[in-house]
Short mmCIF file of N, CA, C and O in Angstrom, two decimals:
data_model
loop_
_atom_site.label_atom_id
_atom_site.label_comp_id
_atom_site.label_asym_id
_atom_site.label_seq_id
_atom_site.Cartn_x
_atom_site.Cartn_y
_atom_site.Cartn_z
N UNK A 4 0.85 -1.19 0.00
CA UNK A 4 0.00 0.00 0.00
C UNK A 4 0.89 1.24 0.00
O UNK A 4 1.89 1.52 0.67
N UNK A 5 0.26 1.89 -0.93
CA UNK A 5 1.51 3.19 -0.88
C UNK A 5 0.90 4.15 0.33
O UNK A 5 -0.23 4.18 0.82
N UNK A 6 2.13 4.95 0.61
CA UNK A 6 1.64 5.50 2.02
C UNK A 6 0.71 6.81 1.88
O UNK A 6 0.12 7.18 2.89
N UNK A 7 0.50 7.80 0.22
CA UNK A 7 -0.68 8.24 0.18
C UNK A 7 -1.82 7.50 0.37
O UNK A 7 -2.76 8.22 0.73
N UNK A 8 -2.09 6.37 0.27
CA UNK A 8 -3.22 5.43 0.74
C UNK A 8 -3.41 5.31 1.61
O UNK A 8 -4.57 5.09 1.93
N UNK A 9 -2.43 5.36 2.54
CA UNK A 9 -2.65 5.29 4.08
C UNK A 9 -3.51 6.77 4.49
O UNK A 9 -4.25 7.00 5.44
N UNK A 10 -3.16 7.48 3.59
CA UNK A 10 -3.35 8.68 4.30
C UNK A 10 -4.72 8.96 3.66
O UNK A 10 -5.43 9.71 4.33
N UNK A 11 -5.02 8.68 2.97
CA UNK A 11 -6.38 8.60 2.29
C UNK A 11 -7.44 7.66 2.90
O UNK A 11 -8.45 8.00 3.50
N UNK A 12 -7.15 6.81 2.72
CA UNK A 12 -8.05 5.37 3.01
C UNK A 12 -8.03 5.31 4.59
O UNK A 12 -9.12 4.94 5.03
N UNK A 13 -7.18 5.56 5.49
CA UNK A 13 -6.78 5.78 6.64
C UNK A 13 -6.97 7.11 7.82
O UNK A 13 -7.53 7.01 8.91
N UNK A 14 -6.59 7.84 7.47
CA UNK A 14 -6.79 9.12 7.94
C UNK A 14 -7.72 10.26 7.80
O UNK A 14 -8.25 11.07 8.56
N UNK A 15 -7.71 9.98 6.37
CA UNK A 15 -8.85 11.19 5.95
C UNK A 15 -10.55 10.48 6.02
O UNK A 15 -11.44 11.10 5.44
N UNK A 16 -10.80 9.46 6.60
CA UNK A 16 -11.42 8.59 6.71
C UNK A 16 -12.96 9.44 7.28
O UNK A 16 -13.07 10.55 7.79
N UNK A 17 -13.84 8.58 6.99
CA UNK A 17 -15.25 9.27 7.88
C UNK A 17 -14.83 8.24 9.15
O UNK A 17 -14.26 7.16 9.32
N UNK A 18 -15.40 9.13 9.81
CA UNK A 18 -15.82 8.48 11.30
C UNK A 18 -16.93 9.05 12.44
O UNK A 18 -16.73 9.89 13.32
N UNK A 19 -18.08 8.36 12.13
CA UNK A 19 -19.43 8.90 12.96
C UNK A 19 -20.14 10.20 12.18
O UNK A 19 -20.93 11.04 12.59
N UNK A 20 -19.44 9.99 10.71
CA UNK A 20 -19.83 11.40 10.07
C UNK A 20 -19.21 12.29 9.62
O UNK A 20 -19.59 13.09 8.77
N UNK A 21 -17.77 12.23 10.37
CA UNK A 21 -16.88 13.72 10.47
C UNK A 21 -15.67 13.02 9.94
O UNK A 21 -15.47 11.81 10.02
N UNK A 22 -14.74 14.09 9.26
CA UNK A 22 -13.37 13.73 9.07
C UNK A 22 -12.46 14.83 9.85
O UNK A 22 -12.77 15.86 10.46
N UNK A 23 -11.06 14.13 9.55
CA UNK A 23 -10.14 15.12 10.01
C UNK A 23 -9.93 16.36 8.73
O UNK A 23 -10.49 16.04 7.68
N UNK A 24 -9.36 17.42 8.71
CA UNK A 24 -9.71 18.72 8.03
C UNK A 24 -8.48 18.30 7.33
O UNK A 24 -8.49 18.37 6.10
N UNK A 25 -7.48 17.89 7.89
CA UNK A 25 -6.25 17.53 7.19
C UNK A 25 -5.47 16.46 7.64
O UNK A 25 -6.05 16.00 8.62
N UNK A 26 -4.11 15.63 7.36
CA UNK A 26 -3.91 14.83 7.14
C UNK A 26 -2.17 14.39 6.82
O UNK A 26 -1.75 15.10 5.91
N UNK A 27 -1.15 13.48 7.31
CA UNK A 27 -0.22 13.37 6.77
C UNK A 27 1.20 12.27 7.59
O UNK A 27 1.39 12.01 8.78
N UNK A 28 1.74 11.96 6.72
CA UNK A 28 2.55 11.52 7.24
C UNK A 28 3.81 11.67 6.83
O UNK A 28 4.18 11.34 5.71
N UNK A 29 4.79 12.33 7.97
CA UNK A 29 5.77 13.12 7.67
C UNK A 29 7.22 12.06 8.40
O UNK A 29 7.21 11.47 9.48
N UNK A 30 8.36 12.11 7.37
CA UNK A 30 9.48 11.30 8.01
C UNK A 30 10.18 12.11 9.54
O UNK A 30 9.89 13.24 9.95
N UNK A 31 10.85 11.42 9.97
CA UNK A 31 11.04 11.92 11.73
C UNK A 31 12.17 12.91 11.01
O UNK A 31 12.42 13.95 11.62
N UNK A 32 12.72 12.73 10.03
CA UNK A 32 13.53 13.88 9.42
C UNK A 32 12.62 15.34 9.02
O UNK A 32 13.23 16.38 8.76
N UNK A 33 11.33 15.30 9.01
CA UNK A 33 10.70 16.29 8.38
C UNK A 33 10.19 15.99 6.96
O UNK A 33 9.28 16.67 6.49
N UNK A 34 10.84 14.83 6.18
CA UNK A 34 10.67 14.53 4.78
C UNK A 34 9.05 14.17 4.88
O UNK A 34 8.61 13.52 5.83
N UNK A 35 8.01 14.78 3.53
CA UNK A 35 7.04 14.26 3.72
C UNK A 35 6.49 13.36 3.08
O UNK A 35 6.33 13.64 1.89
N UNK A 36 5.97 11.96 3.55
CA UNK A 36 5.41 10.96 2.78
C UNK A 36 4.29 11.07 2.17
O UNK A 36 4.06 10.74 1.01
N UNK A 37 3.76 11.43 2.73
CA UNK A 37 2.18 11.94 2.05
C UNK A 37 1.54 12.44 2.69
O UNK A 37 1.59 12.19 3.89
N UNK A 38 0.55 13.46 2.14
CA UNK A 38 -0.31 14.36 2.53
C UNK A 38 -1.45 14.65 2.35
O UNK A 38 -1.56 14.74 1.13
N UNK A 39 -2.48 14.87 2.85
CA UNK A 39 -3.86 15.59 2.25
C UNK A 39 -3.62 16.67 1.30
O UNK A 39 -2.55 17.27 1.18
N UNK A 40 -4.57 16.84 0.69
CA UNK A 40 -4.12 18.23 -0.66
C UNK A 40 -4.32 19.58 0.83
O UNK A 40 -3.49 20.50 0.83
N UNK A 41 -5.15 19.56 1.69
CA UNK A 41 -5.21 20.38 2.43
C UNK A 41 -4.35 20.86 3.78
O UNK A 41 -4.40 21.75 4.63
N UNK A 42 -3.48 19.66 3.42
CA UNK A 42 -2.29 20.27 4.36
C UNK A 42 -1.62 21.29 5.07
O UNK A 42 -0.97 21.82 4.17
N UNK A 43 -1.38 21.88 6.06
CA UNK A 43 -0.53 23.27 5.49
C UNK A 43 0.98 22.88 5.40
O UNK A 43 1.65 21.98 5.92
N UNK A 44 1.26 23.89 4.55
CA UNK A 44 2.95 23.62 4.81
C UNK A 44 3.42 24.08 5.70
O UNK A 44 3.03 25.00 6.41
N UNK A 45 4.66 23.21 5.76
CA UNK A 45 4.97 23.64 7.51
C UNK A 45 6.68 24.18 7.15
O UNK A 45 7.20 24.40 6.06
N UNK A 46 7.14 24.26 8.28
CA UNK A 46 8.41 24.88 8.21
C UNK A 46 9.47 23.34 9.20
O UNK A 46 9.24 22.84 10.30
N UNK A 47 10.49 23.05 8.27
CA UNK A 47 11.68 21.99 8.91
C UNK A 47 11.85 22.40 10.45
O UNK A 47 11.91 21.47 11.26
N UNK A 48 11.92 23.71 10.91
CA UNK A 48 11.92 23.72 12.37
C UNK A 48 10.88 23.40 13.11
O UNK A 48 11.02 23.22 14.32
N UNK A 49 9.73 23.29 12.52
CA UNK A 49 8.34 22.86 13.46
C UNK A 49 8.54 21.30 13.73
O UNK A 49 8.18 20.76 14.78
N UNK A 50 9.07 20.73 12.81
CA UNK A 50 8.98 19.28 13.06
C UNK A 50 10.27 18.84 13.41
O UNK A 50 10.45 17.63 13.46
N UNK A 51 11.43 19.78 13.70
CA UNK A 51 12.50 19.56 14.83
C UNK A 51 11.87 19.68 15.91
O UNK A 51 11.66 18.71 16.64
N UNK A 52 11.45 20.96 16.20
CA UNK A 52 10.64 21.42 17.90
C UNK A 52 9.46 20.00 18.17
O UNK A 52 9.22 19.40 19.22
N UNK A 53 9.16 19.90 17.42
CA UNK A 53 7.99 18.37 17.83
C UNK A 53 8.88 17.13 18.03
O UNK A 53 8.83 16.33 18.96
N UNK A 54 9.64 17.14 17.05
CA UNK A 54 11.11 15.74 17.49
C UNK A 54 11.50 15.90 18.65
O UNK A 54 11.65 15.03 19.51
N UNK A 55 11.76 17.42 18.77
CA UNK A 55 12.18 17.44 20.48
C UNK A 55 11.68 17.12 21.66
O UNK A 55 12.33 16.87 22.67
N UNK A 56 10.56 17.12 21.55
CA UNK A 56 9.28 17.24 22.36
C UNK A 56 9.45 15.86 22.99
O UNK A 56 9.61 15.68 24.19
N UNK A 57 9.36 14.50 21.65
CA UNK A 57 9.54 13.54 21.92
C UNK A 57 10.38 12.90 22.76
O UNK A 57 10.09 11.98 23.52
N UNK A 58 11.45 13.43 22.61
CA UNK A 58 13.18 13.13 23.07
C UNK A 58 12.74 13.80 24.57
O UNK A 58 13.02 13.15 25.58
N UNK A 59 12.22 14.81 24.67
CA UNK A 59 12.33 15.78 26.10
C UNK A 59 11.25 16.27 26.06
O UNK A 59 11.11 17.42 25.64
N UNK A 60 10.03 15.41 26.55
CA UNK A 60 8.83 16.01 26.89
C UNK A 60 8.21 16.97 27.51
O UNK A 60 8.29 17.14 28.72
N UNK A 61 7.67 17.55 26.88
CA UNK A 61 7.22 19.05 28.06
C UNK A 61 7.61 20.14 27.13
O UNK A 61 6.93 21.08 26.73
N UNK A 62 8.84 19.84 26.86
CA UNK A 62 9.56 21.43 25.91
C UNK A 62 8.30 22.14 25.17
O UNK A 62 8.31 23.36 25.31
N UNK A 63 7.31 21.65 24.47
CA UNK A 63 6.45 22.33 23.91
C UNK A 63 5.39 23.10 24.60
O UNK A 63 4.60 23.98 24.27
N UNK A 64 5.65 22.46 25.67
CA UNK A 64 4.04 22.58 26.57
C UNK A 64 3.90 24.49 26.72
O UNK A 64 2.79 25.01 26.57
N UNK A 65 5.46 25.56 27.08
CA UNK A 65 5.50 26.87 27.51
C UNK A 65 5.42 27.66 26.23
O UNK A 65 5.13 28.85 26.33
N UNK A 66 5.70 26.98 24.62
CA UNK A 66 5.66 27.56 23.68
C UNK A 66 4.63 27.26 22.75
O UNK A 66 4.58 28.22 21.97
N UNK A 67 3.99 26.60 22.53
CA UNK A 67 3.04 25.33 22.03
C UNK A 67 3.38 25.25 20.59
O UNK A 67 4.05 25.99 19.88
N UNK A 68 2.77 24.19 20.36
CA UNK A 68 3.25 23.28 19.17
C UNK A 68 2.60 23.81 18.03
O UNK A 68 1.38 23.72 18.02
N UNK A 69 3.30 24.49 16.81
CA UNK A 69 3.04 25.21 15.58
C UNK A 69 3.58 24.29 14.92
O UNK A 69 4.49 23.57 15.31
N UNK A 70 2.76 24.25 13.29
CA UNK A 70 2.49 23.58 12.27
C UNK A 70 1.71 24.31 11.26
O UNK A 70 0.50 24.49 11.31
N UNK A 71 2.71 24.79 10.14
CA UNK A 71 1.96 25.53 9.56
C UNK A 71 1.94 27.00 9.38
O UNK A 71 1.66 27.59 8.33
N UNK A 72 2.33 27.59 10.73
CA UNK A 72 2.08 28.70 11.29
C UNK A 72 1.13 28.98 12.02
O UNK A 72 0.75 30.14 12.19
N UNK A 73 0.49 27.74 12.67
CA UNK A 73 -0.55 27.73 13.11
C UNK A 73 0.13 27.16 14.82
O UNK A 73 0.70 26.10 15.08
N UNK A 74 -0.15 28.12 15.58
CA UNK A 74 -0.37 27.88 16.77
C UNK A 74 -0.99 26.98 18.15
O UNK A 74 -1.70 27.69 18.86
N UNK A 75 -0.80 25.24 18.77
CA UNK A 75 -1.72 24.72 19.33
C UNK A 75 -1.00 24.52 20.62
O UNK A 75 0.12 24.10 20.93
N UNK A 76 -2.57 25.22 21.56
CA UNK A 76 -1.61 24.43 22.71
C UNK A 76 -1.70 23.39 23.18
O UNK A 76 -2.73 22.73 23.03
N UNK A 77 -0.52 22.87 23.98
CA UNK A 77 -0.22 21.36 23.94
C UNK A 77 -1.41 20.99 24.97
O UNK A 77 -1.82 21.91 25.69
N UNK A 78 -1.91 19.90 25.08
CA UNK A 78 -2.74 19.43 26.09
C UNK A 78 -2.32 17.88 25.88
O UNK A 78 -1.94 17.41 24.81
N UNK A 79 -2.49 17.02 27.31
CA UNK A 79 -2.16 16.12 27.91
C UNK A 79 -1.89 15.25 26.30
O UNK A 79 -2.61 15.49 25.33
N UNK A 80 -0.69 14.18 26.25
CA UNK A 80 -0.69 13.21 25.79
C UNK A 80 0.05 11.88 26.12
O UNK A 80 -0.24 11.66 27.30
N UNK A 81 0.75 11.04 25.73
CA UNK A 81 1.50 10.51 25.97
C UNK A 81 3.37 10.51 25.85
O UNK A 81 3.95 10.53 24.77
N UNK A 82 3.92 10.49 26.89
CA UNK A 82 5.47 10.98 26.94
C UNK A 82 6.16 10.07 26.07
O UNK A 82 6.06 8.85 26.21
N UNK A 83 7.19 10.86 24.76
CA UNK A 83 7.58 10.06 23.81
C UNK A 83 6.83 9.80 22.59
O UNK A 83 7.36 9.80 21.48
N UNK A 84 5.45 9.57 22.85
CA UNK A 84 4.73 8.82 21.87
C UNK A 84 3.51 9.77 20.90
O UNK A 84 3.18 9.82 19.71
N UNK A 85 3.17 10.30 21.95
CA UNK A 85 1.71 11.15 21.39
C UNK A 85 1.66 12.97 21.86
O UNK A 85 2.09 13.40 22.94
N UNK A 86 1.27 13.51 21.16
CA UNK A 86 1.57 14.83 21.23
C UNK A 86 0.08 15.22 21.12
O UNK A 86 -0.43 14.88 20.05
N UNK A 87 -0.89 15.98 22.14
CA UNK A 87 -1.88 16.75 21.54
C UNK A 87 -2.19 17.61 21.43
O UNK A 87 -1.92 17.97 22.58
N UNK A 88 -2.80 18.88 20.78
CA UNK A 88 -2.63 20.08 20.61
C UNK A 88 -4.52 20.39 20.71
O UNK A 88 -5.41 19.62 20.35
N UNK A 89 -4.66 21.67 21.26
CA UNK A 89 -5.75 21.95 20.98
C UNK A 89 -5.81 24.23 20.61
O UNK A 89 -5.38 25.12 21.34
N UNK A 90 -6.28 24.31 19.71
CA UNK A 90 -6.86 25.36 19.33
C UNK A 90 -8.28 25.98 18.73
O UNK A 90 -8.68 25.78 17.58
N UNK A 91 -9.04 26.87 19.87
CA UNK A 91 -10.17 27.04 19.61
C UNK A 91 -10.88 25.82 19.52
O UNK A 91 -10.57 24.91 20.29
N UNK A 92 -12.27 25.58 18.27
CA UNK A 92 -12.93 24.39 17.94
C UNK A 92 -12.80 23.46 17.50
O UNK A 92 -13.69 22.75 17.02
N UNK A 93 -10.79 23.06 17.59
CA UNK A 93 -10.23 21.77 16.73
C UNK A 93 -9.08 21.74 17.42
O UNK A 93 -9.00 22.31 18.51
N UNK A 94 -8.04 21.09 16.88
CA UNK A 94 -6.96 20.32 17.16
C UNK A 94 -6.11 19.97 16.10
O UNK A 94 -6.20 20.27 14.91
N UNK A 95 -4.74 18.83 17.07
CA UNK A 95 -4.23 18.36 16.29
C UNK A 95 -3.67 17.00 17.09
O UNK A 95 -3.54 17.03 18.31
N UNK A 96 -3.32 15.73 16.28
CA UNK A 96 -3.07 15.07 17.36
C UNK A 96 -1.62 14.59 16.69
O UNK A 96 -1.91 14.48 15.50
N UNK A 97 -0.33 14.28 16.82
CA UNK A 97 0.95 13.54 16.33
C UNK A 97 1.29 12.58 17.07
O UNK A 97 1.59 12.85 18.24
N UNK A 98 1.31 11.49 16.70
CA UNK A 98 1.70 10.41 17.00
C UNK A 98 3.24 9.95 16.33
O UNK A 98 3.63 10.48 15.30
N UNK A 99 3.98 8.99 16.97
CA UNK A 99 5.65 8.93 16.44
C UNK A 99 5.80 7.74 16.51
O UNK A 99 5.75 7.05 17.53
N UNK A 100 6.06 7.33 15.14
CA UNK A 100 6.59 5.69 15.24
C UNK A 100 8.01 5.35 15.42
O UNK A 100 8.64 6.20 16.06
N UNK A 101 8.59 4.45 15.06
CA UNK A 101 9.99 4.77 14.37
C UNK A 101 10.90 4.95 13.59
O UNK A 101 12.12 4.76 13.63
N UNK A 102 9.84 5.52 12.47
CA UNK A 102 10.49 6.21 11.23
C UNK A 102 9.14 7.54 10.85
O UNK A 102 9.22 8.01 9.71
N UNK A 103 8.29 7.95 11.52
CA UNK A 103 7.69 8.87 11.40
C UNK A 103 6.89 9.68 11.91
O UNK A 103 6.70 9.32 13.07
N UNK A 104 6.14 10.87 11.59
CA UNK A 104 4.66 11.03 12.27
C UNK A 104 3.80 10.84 11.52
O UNK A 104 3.73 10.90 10.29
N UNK A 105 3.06 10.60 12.36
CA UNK A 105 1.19 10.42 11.82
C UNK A 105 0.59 11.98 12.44
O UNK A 105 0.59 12.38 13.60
N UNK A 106 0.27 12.39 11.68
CA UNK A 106 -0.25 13.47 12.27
C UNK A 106 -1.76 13.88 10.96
O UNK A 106 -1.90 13.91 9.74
N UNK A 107 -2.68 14.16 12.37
CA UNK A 107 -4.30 14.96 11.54
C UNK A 107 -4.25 16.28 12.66
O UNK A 107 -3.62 16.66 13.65
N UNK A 108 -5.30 16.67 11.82
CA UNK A 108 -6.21 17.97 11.94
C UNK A 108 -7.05 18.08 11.94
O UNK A 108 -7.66 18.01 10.88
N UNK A 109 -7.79 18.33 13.24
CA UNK A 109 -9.46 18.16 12.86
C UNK A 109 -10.32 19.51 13.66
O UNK A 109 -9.95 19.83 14.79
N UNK A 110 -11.35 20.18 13.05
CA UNK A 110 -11.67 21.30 13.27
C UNK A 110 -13.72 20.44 13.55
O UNK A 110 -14.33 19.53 12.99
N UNK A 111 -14.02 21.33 14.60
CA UNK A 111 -15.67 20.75 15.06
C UNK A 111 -16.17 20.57 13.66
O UNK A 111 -15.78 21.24 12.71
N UNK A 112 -17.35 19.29 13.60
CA UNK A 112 -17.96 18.58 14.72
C UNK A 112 -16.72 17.42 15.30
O UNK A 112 -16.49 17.02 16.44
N UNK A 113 -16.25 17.17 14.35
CA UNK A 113 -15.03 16.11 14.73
C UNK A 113 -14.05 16.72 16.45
O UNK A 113 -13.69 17.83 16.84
N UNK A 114 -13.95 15.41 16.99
CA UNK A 114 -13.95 15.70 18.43
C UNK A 114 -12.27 15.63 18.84
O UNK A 114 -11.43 15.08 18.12
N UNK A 115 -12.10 15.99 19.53
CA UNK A 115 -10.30 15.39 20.09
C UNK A 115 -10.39 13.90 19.89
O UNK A 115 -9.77 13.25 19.04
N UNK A 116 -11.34 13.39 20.87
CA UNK A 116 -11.01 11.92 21.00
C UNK A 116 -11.12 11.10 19.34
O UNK A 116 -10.23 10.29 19.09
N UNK A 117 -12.27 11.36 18.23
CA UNK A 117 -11.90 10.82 17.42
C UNK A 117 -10.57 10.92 16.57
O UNK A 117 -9.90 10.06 16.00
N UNK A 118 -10.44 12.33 16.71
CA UNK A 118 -9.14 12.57 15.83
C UNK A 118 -7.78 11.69 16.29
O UNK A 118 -6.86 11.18 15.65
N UNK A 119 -8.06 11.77 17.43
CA UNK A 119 -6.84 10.73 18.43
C UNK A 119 -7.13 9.33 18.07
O UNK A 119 -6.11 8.64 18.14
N UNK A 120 -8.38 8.55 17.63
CA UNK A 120 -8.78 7.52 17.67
C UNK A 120 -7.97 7.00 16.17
O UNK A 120 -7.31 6.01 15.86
N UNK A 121 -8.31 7.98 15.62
CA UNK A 121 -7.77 7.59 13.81
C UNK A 121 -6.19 7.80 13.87
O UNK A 121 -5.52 6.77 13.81
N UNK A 122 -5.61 8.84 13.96
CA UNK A 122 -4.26 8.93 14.22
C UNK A 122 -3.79 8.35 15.15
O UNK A 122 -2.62 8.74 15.10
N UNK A 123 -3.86 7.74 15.92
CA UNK A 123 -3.28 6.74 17.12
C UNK A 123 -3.26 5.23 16.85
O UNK A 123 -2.31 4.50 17.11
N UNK A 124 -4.63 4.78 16.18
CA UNK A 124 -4.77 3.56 15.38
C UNK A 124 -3.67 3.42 14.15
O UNK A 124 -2.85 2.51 14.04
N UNK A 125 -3.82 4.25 13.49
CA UNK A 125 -2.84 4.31 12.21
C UNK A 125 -1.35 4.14 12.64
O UNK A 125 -0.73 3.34 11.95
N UNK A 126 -0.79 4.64 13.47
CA UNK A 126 0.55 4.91 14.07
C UNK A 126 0.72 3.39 15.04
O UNK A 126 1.79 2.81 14.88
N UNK A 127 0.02 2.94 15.73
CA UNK A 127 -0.04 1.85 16.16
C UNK A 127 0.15 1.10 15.43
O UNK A 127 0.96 0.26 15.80
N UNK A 128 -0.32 0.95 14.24
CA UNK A 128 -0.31 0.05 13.34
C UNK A 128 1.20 -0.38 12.99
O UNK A 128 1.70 -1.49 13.16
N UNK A 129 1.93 1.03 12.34
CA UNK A 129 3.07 1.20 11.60
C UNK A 129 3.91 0.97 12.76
O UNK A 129 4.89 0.28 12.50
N UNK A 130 3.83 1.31 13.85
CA UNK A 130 4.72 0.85 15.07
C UNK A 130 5.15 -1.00 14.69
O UNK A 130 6.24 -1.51 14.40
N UNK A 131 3.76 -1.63 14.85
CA UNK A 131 3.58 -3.11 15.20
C UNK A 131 4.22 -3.67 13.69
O UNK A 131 4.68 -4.80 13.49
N UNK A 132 4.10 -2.64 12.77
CA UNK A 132 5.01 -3.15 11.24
C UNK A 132 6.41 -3.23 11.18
O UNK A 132 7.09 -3.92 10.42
N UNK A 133 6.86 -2.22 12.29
CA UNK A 133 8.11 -2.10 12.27
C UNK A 133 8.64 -0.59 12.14
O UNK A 133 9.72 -0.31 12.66
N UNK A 134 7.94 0.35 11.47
CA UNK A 134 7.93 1.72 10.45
C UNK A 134 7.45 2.98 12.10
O UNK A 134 7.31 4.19 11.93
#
């Protein structure tokens, strides 16, 4: 399966009705595997500062986690593994395997927890593959 498929068939997925707004999976280098057409582009230092995060949890929490140019603040996730962001009526959730992120975007009706449900599943997955 090519990994725009993942990100299609996978991520950008309905769930209860709603999708995520955007979509992608980016190498732990920043390189990107595939994307939603609605992506934003981001800048190579946003996805250092999120690498970091991983390595040394918390670092994001006093500056919060931008993507895009878009501003989220961090709210509770898992140390190492899961990153969550919330701004206004949406979010973002990144998950880290060991060769990438999984990362969506999801703006209301779509909820934190689903957006976490789809991006956390997906990344789980690629974990248990090896990727």
């Amino acid at each position: 399966m090519s990994w725009q498929a993942y990100v299609d068939d996978h991520l950008m997925c309905e769930i209860e009705g709603n999708h995520l707004t955007s979509a992608a999976i980016v190498g732990v280098d920043g390189s990107v595997w595939a994307q939603s057409s609605t992506f934003p582009q981001f800048k190579p230092e946003e996805i250092s500062e999120i690498m970091k995060d991983f390595d040394e949890p918390g670092t994001l929490a006093p500056t919060g986690l931008h993507l895009g140019g878009t501003k989220y603040m961090v709210i509770q996730g898992e140390a190492g593994a899961v990153i969550r962001g919330k701004k206004g009526p949406g979010g973002i959730t990144v998950k880290k395997t060991n060769m990438a992120l999984v990362i969506g975007i999801y703006n209301e009706p779509m909820t934190a927890g689903q957006c976490n449900m789809i991006v956390e599943r997906l990344g789980d997955y690629l974990v248990e593959q090896g990727l």
